[in-house]
Amino acid sequence: MLNRREPLFWISLSCGLVVLAFITLPLVKMISGPTAATMRQTIVDPEVRRSIWLSLYTAGAAALIAVAIGTPFAYLLARRDFPGKKLVEGIIDLPIVIPHPVVGIALLSLVGRNFWVGRLLHELGVRLMGSVSGIIMVLTFVGLPFYLNAAREGFAGVSPRLEAVARSLGASGRQTFFLVTLPLAWRSLLAGIIMCCARAISEFGAVVIIAYHPMIAPVLIYERFESFGLKYSQPVAVWLIFLCLTLFLLLRLVSPAPRPAAR
Amino acid sequence: MISIRNLSVDLGDFQLRDLSLEIASGEFFILMGPTGAGKTILLEAIIGLVPVAGGEIFLDGDRITHLPPEKRQIGIVYQDYALFPHLTVRENIAFGRRFQAAAGVKNSELPADLLATLELEPLLSRYPGTLSGGEQQRVALARALAVSPRVLLLDEPLSALDPRFREELRHYLRLLHRQTGTTFLMVTHDFAEALALAERLAVINRGRLEQAGTPEEIFRQPAAWKSTWAGKWNWNGAASPSAPRISFSAPTPWWPPASRTLLPAGSAASPPPASTTRWRSRSPT
């Protein structure tokens, strides 16, 4: 046990304080920076509104895609062992470890007209460069691993025996999933959605390569900083943080309360 | 009746090889064997959770070998209860009844006789997490029997309970078996449990059937398997008060010659005549 009389306790405590200060001070400084008047001025600016809305909307769309294609796959990963599973899980984590601009460049080389995928999309009329679809593609790429991992953990936490019992009682595989597995894994899936959204909203490096315009909020913040300086970029950043926190809090609030845990 | 013919299951580490077994309708049948013998795999094959590599399983003459679990009408009760933690006791017990609407069962009504037998009325609005182990296992039994399964599989239903609940549950099992006339197939590695409950039993080891018969037959005619792995047997249950006390030391033959004296008078090895006639008469075979 860490005792107050031991030097280690004081070292650990001071390290903890440094970490907390390091994380909170810049944020507090930034949030307390702009006056109420500038904040008001910023939010009535149509360009700011458009970019924040675009950020929220594209991140939400990325999370929806992640849920749609990630949920069945996460369930498979949680329930079945197969040769090469570790490799598959490693591939899923790749978007987390690849530097962001590299992600942008990699996606660009795929959807550019020099590659058949890009040519095919072009012929189908899908434009990814400098478009909302392009932004959503990038955000899905970077956000997907967070949802997949959380969902897989959530499904793995539901005992296969509960599903076996449900099947033995007459529920089909689909009914079992919606009546037993999903209600029990729901909180993990929600945590995954929030992580995926949060990661998508914070993406900058990959987005600027695929779509500088239309401008998502991080790109606008960067542009205002480059062109006009700190004072003009700060209020946009504060609004973005404020709206994101409110949204995530709401998501947490609407999620059902946990039942008493089984022994 | 359940008829298992030359069943083989291959799960890599665990295997069943060419196993044949017949279980009569309404019978209380117990499967015994050491840990890793393949008892649970056999249950999972019967209920349809593991792929069958060879052989067939028949239930009352219907081939069910490759039917999905929800079409087999076979219930299961696990050692760890496996109650749905997000549902109340009432919702747990009613869970399977909604899928039987076609069969004319009103899913809102719980079977009153089952609730009364298991003394569950006071618990109906509680969540599984707030119940004791014994209570949870009673709920699991009610949930499985509420859909009137053709067979109830019990995977070591008593071994997670502490001794006082174990005796209580044994009482409920006997009572439910007699009342419902359902075929019970129970897995245990507990010798005393087998003696107290089984009408017939089978011993499996390393994926093979070693012996099957009434408890008396099996314990009077020890086969070769006993000397090979009886030393590893888990004797926990033999210490419970109502069970016959059996002392065992590895080097001596595990079953003493005077075996008959170990079967207590009136034990479940010789079931009461009333229940016997009842389930025999219900037998469709």
XYZ file of C-alpha atoms in Angstrom:
548
model
C 0.000 0.000 0.000
C 1.092 3.504 -0.764
C 1.554 5.183 2.588
C 1.643 8.920 3.252
C 4.946 8.559 5.082
C 6.685 7.063 2.082
C 8.504 9.335 -0.386
C 6.950 7.338 -3.252
C 3.533 8.631 -2.240
C 4.668 12.248 -2.611
C 6.441 11.532 -5.902
C 3.296 9.849 -7.290
C 1.086 12.659 -6.039
C 3.216 15.421 -7.583
C 3.427 13.523 -10.885
C -0.362 13.264 -10.846
C -0.733 16.993 -10.279
C 1.670 17.753 -13.141
C -0.320 15.487 -15.490
C -3.661 17.046 -14.538
C -2.276 20.573 -14.876
C -0.698 19.716 -18.223
C -4.039 18.532 -19.584
C -6.370 21.108 -18.059
C -4.323 24.334 -18.100
C -4.157 24.837 -21.890
C -7.871 24.050 -22.176
C -8.826 26.334 -19.305
C -6.618 29.109 -20.711
C -8.211 28.735 -24.127
C -11.791 28.566 -22.855
C -11.311 31.583 -20.603
C -9.562 33.476 -23.411
C -12.363 34.814 -25.641
C -14.862 37.313 -24.191
C -18.593 36.690 -24.274
C -18.921 39.263 -27.047
C -16.438 37.537 -29.360
C -18.074 34.208 -28.616
C -21.432 35.628 -29.686
C -19.908 37.215 -32.757
C -18.259 33.921 -33.729
C -21.366 31.786 -33.541
C -23.414 34.104 -35.735
C -20.692 33.897 -38.401
C -22.213 31.641 -41.124
C -18.816 30.231 -42.072
C -18.223 29.061 -38.496
C -21.704 27.596 -38.205
C -21.324 25.802 -41.492
C -17.990 24.273 -40.557
C -19.073 23.149 -37.092
C -22.267 21.671 -38.504
C -20.255 19.914 -41.218
C -17.892 18.512 -38.571
C -20.739 17.143 -36.452
C -22.643 15.850 -39.459
C -19.713 14.067 -41.128
C -18.538 12.580 -37.809
C -22.078 11.344 -37.139
C -22.283 9.838 -40.622
C -18.908 8.136 -40.101
C -20.165 6.684 -36.805
C -23.342 5.432 -38.508
C -21.304 3.678 -41.190
C -19.041 2.237 -38.487
C -22.111 0.893 -36.625
C -23.640 -0.555 -39.786
C -20.571 -2.420 -41.010
C -18.693 -2.711 -37.708
C -21.369 -4.323 -35.523
C -21.723 -7.659 -37.364
C -17.952 -7.869 -37.827
C -17.279 -7.086 -34.140
C -19.758 -9.815 -33.185
C -17.924 -12.315 -35.376
C -14.595 -11.339 -33.813
C -16.017 -11.718 -30.307
C -17.570 -15.130 -30.929
C -15.318 -17.053 -33.300
C -11.668 -18.034 -33.308
C -10.064 -18.558 -36.662
C -6.556 -18.831 -38.063
C -5.054 -15.387 -38.578
C -7.392 -13.674 -36.082
C -4.474 -11.815 -34.474
C -3.465 -10.523 -37.899
C -7.017 -9.344 -38.598
C -7.115 -7.549 -35.245
C -3.766 -5.955 -36.052
C -5.106 -4.710 -39.393
C -8.116 -3.187 -37.615
C -5.771 -1.199 -35.363
C -3.703 0.138 -38.281
C -5.670 3.407 -38.719
C -4.864 4.223 -35.060
C -1.105 3.927 -35.479
C -0.636 5.403 -38.973
C 0.242 9.149 -38.894
C -2.756 11.189 -40.006
C -1.326 12.830 -43.147
C -0.178 9.372 -44.263
C -3.794 8.201 -44.006
C -4.806 11.063 -46.284
C -2.105 10.297 -48.812
C -2.908 6.583 -48.774
C -6.618 7.220 -49.386
C -5.767 9.754 -52.064
C -3.696 7.215 -53.979
C -6.629 4.794 -53.809
C -9.395 7.103 -54.990
C -7.262 9.172 -57.368
C -7.787 8.703 -61.106
C -4.513 6.821 -61.449
C -5.981 3.762 -59.768
C -8.888 1.635 -60.986
C -10.942 2.191 -57.814
C -10.721 5.935 -58.320
C -11.551 5.621 -62.035
C -14.525 3.388 -61.275
C -15.864 5.827 -58.648
C -15.344 8.698 -61.082
C -17.316 6.895 -63.771
C -20.098 6.231 -61.272
C -20.173 9.963 -60.569
C -18.844 9.659 -57.006
C -16.473 12.516 -56.258
C -14.401 12.039 -53.148
C -11.764 14.751 -53.592
C -12.905 17.976 -51.949
C -16.385 16.683 -51.169
C -18.468 15.794 -48.132
C -18.379 12.107 -49.160
C -14.584 12.316 -49.155
C -14.578 13.757 -45.633
C -16.948 11.023 -44.426
C -14.692 8.379 -45.991
C -11.637 9.744 -44.157
C -13.480 10.039 -40.836
C -14.851 6.501 -41.149
C -11.335 5.239 -41.818
C -9.916 6.841 -38.671
C -12.936 6.230 -36.435
C -13.816 2.631 -37.342
C -11.176 0.904 -35.172
C -12.464 2.658 -32.042
C -16.012 1.457 -32.614
C -14.930 -2.055 -33.676
C -12.741 -2.570 -30.609
C -15.344 -1.289 -28.156
C -18.121 -3.336 -29.768
C -15.981 -6.483 -29.831
C -15.212 -6.070 -26.125
C -18.890 -5.499 -25.404
C -19.991 -8.635 -27.258
C -17.207 -10.684 -25.693
C -18.558 -9.634 -22.287
C -21.918 -11.307 -23.004
C -21.673 -14.978 -22.061
C -22.341 -17.302 -25.023
C -24.331 -19.391 -22.549
C -26.993 -16.682 -22.355
C -27.353 -16.953 -26.120
C -27.413 -20.747 -25.931
C -30.223 -20.607 -23.373
C -32.193 -18.121 -25.496
C -31.875 -20.416 -28.522
C -32.959 -23.427 -26.474
C -36.056 -21.456 -25.415
C -37.074 -21.014 -29.043
C -35.467 -17.707 -30.058
C -33.874 -17.632 -33.514
C -30.335 -16.342 -33.943
C -31.641 -12.894 -34.898
C -34.128 -12.753 -32.001
C -31.388 -13.831 -29.597
C -29.141 -11.037 -30.845
C -31.788 -8.335 -30.436
C -33.332 -9.592 -27.177
C -30.255 -10.751 -25.291
C -26.902 -9.831 -26.834
C -27.636 -6.263 -27.925
C -29.331 -5.090 -24.706
C -26.370 -6.426 -22.699
C -23.650 -5.044 -24.987
C -25.467 -1.762 -25.655
C -23.381 0.393 -23.311
C -20.132 -0.766 -24.889
C -21.523 -0.052 -28.346
C -22.518 3.441 -27.218
C -19.049 4.029 -25.754
C -17.670 2.895 -29.115
C -19.944 5.308 -30.994
C -18.790 8.181 -28.783
C -15.116 7.254 -29.217
C -15.574 6.929 -32.965
C -17.346 10.313 -33.203
C -14.796 12.007 -30.977
C -11.935 10.668 -33.046
C -13.666 11.702 -36.260
C -14.390 15.244 -35.063
C -10.766 15.731 -34.045
C -9.346 14.566 -37.395
C -7.385 17.180 -39.288
C -4.286 15.781 -40.940
C -5.998 13.312 -43.232
C -8.937 15.574 -44.075
C -6.844 18.509 -45.339
C -5.283 16.218 -47.927
C -8.549 14.794 -49.248
C -10.810 17.842 -48.771
C -9.554 21.234 -47.650
C -12.905 22.535 -48.850
C -15.686 22.219 -47.740
C -14.090 23.199 -44.448
C -14.710 21.128 -41.344
C -14.191 22.922 -38.034
C -10.569 21.808 -37.369
C -9.580 22.992 -40.865
C -11.347 26.327 -40.321
C -9.617 26.743 -36.940
C -6.279 26.048 -38.603
C -7.002 28.420 -41.457
C -8.073 31.260 -39.146
C -4.973 30.707 -37.055
C -2.740 30.812 -40.149
C -4.409 33.867 -41.665
C -5.511 35.955 -38.679
C -3.753 34.545 -35.606
C -4.621 33.001 -32.274
C -7.313 35.492 -31.282
C -9.520 34.579 -34.254
C -9.096 30.817 -34.089
C -9.702 30.454 -30.345
C -13.478 31.200 -30.215
C -14.198 28.652 -32.964
C -12.241 26.043 -31.042
C -14.128 26.830 -27.837
C -17.481 26.479 -29.599
C -16.417 23.161 -31.098
C -15.340 21.814 -27.693
C -18.504 23.066 -26.048
C -20.846 21.533 -28.616
C -19.012 18.192 -28.659
C -19.067 17.892 -24.863
C -22.787 18.687 -24.789
C -23.503 16.100 -27.459
C -21.525 13.338 -25.769
C -23.122 14.140 -22.447
C -26.577 13.898 -24.043
C -25.679 10.552 -25.632
C -24.648 9.250 -22.208
C -27.842 10.538 -20.622
C -30.203 8.929 -23.122
C -28.520 5.534 -22.789
C -30.426 3.147 -20.504
C -29.243 2.795 -16.916
C -27.388 -0.403 -16.048
C -29.306 -3.175 -14.304
C -28.057 -4.699 -11.062
C -25.088 -6.845 -12.081
C -25.360 -10.606 -11.909
C -23.276 -12.222 -9.237
C -36.895 -40.917 -26.053
C -33.442 -39.723 -27.012
C -31.509 -42.074 -29.185
C -27.894 -41.251 -29.894
C -26.282 -43.408 -32.559
C -22.546 -43.534 -33.227
C -22.189 -39.839 -32.429
C -18.832 -38.200 -33.132
C -17.929 -34.598 -32.392
C -14.511 -33.137 -33.061
C -13.656 -29.805 -31.430
C -9.884 -30.190 -31.631
C -9.027 -30.489 -27.935
C -12.279 -32.220 -27.109
C -13.765 -35.162 -28.951
C -16.624 -37.587 -28.764
C -16.027 -40.851 -30.572
C -18.692 -43.210 -31.836
C -20.952 -42.749 -28.845
C -24.312 -44.532 -28.679
C -26.846 -44.061 -25.926
C -30.585 -44.505 -25.404
C -32.530 -42.479 -22.872
C -36.159 -43.430 -22.260
C -38.935 -40.829 -22.144
C -39.514 -39.441 -18.666
C -36.327 -40.930 -17.364
C -33.987 -39.179 -14.923
C -30.722 -40.014 -16.616
C -27.331 -39.006 -15.283
C -24.076 -38.734 -17.183
C -20.971 -39.089 -15.102
C -17.314 -38.805 -15.895
C -14.169 -36.956 -14.909
C -13.411 -33.386 -15.991
C -12.714 -33.254 -19.729
C -14.504 -36.560 -20.398
C -16.812 -34.985 -22.965
C -19.983 -34.749 -20.848
C -20.682 -31.097 -21.663
C -19.893 -31.607 -25.362
C -22.431 -34.398 -25.474
C -25.046 -32.020 -24.001
C -24.065 -29.305 -26.489
C -24.358 -31.763 -29.357
C -27.823 -32.819 -28.168
C -28.984 -29.208 -27.891
C -27.378 -28.242 -31.209
C -24.569 -25.907 -30.178
C -21.660 -27.861 -31.650
C -21.401 -29.339 -35.147
C -21.768 -33.097 -35.312
C -18.997 -34.832 -37.283
C -20.743 -38.186 -37.562
C -23.644 -40.233 -36.297
C -27.233 -39.261 -35.572
C -29.410 -37.970 -32.744
C -33.111 -38.878 -32.641
C -35.730 -37.400 -30.352
C -38.945 -39.424 -30.171
C -38.111 -40.835 -33.586
C -37.405 -37.421 -35.211
C -33.921 -36.926 -36.577
C -32.648 -33.732 -34.913
C -28.927 -34.095 -35.645
C -28.689 -30.930 -37.727
C -31.725 -28.939 -36.528
C -30.988 -25.450 -35.116
C -31.295 -25.300 -31.296
C -34.559 -23.321 -31.346
C -36.310 -26.085 -33.301
C -35.358 -28.933 -30.963
C -37.517 -28.133 -27.924
C -34.709 -29.151 -25.605
C -34.162 -27.000 -22.513
C -30.905 -26.429 -20.716
C -29.909 -25.357 -17.205
C -26.295 -24.433 -16.632
C -24.114 -24.604 -13.554
C -23.769 -20.786 -13.568
C -27.567 -20.293 -13.978
C -27.126 -18.132 -17.133
C -30.090 -15.927 -16.237
C -30.598 -12.853 -18.402
C -29.258 -10.117 -16.104
C -31.217 -7.330 -17.832
C -34.588 -9.005 -17.259
C -36.595 -9.510 -14.072
C -37.339 -12.992 -12.756
C -40.784 -12.754 -14.329
C -39.347 -11.715 -17.700
C -36.713 -14.445 -17.496
C -39.317 -17.141 -16.925
C -41.622 -15.697 -19.612
C -38.770 -15.350 -22.139
C -39.364 -18.556 -24.067
C -43.168 -18.363 -23.970
C -43.357 -15.501 -26.477
C -41.934 -17.818 -29.142
C -44.676 -20.324 -28.427
C -47.558 -17.993 -29.224
C -48.254 -20.170 -32.254
C -48.638 -23.147 -29.961
C -51.491 -21.372 -28.167
C -49.596 -20.368 -25.031
C -50.460 -16.952 -23.620
C -47.057 -15.437 -23.110
C -48.134 -13.065 -20.332
C -49.242 -15.888 -18.083
C -46.614 -17.799 -16.203
C -47.287 -21.431 -15.384
C -48.713 -21.141 -11.864
C -47.978 -24.706 -10.797
C -44.310 -24.309 -11.705
C -44.031 -21.047 -9.750
C -45.742 -22.658 -6.777
C -43.537 -25.735 -6.799
C -40.382 -23.648 -6.985
C -41.750 -21.005 -4.553
C -40.905 -18.176 -6.938
C -43.869 -15.793 -6.523
C -42.116 -13.491 -4.032
C -39.141 -13.101 -6.379
C -40.934 -12.260 -9.627
C -40.105 -8.551 -9.782
C -36.466 -8.904 -8.712
C -33.404 -8.912 -10.944
C -31.142 -12.001 -11.057
C -28.195 -10.054 -9.604
C -30.061 -9.638 -6.321
C -30.824 -13.358 -5.822
C -28.880 -16.061 -4.003
C -27.362 -18.930 -5.980
C -30.151 -21.300 -4.961
C -32.831 -18.803 -5.970
C -31.142 -18.154 -9.311
C -31.009 -21.873 -10.063
C -34.723 -22.203 -9.247
C -35.462 -19.376 -11.685
C -33.317 -21.090 -14.327
C -35.283 -24.316 -13.821
C -38.601 -22.490 -14.079
C -37.467 -20.648 -17.214
C -36.437 -23.895 -18.909
C -39.578 -25.810 -17.904
C -41.985 -22.928 -18.649
C -41.865 -23.841 -22.350
C -42.543 -27.544 -21.651
C -39.405 -28.886 -23.352
C -39.321 -32.479 -24.579
C -36.051 -32.973 -22.696
C -34.319 -30.927 -20.008
C -30.532 -30.966 -19.984
C -28.854 -30.064 -16.712
C -25.152 -29.252 -16.822
C -23.863 -29.738 -13.274
C -26.771 -27.692 -11.920
C -25.786 -28.150 -8.290
C -22.033 -27.793 -8.297
C -21.868 -23.995 -7.971
C -24.199 -24.027 -4.966
C -23.134 -24.259 -1.366
C -24.162 -27.481 0.394
C -27.379 -26.269 2.066
C -28.816 -25.065 -1.264
C -27.588 -28.219 -2.976
C -29.834 -30.453 -0.911
C -32.753 -28.065 -1.428
C -32.253 -28.026 -5.202
C -31.987 -31.804 -5.298
C -35.401 -31.890 -3.655
C -36.820 -29.524 -6.286
C -35.286 -31.552 -9.114
C -36.919 -34.737 -7.858
C -40.229 -32.957 -7.391
C -40.192 -31.319 -10.831
C -39.211 -34.544 -12.523
C -42.116 -36.314 -10.912
C -44.606 -33.493 -11.591
C -43.726 -32.715 -15.200
C -42.753 -36.165 -16.429
C -40.078 -34.478 -18.557
C -36.981 -36.447 -19.503
C -34.093 -35.124 -17.399
C -30.544 -35.618 -18.630
C -28.123 -34.359 -16.037
C -24.357 -34.174 -16.076
C -22.435 -34.410 -12.857
C -19.096 -35.525 -11.555
C -20.598 -35.909 -8.101
C -21.121 -39.471 -7.078
C -23.603 -38.745 -4.274
C -25.765 -36.654 -6.583
C -25.865 -39.478 -9.105
C -26.893 -41.961 -6.425
C -29.558 -39.685 -5.031
C -31.199 -38.773 -8.344
C -30.495 -41.178 -11.198
C -32.887 -43.791 -12.483
C -30.250 -44.800 -14.948
C -26.791 -43.478 -15.544
C -23.953 -43.630 -17.991
C -20.270 -43.132 -17.473
C -18.206 -41.480 -20.174
C -14.486 -40.991 -20.255
C -12.176 -39.529 -22.902
C -15.080 -39.077 -25.287
C -16.238 -42.682 -25.085
C -19.131 -44.374 -23.336
C -17.706 -46.692 -20.699
C -20.825 -48.123 -19.105
C -24.571 -47.509 -18.848
C -27.249 -48.966 -16.617
C -29.074 -48.510 -13.348
C -26.932 -47.180 -10.501
C -26.991 -50.621 -8.934
C -25.812 -52.355 -12.094
C -23.000 -49.923 -12.554
C -21.780 -49.986 -9.011
C -22.116 -53.752 -8.669
C -20.262 -54.577 -11.837
C -17.271 -52.285 -11.850
C -15.724 -52.059 -15.290
C -12.120 -51.498 -16.145
C -12.498 -47.683 -16.340
C -12.924 -47.327 -12.627
C -9.432 -48.380 -11.710
C -7.928 -46.159 -14.393
C -9.446 -42.815 -13.551
C -11.522 -43.164 -10.425
C -8.544 -41.849 -8.509
C -9.044 -38.463 -10.158
C -12.732 -38.397 -9.372
C -14.071 -35.382 -7.545
C -15.765 -36.598 -4.423
C -17.004 -33.258 -3.077
C -20.644 -34.169 -3.008
C -20.101 -37.342 -1.054
C -19.628 -35.214 2.061
C -23.135 -33.753 2.043
C -25.212 -35.001 4.981
C -27.915 -36.961 3.193
C -25.585 -38.680 0.802
C -23.927 -41.999 1.439
C -20.505 -41.421 2.854
C -17.829 -42.964 0.769
C -14.241 -42.976 1.756
C -11.739 -43.420 -0.934
C -8.024 -43.732 -1.175
C -6.376 -43.968 -4.531
C -4.305 -47.161 -4.346
C -7.178 -49.483 -3.299
C -9.974 -50.467 -5.753
C -12.411 -47.583 -5.544
C -15.583 -49.620 -5.322
C -15.678 -52.017 -2.350
C -17.162 -55.516 -2.989
C -20.007 -54.948 -0.523
C -21.383 -52.297 -2.803
C -25.072 -52.859 -2.196
C -24.906 -51.582 1.354
C -23.846 -48.187 0.026
C -27.103 -47.690 -1.813
C -29.387 -46.177 0.813
C -32.839 -47.656 1.126
C -35.396 -45.584 -0.781
C -32.771 -43.611 -2.682
C -33.661 -42.369 -6.124
C -31.962 -45.421 -7.552
C -35.324 -47.093 -7.046
C -37.876 -44.416 -7.954
C -41.297 -44.345 -6.312
C -43.737 -46.568 -8.205
C -46.281 -43.751 -8.728
C -43.935 -41.626 -10.804
C -42.630 -44.646 -12.637
C -46.035 -45.579 -13.974
C -46.765 -41.969 -14.850
C -43.830 -41.434 -17.072
C -44.000 -44.850 -18.591
C -47.572 -44.172 -19.611
C -46.621 -40.807 -21.140
C -43.953 -42.416 -23.236
C -44.809 -42.053 -26.913
C -42.333 -44.746 -27.958
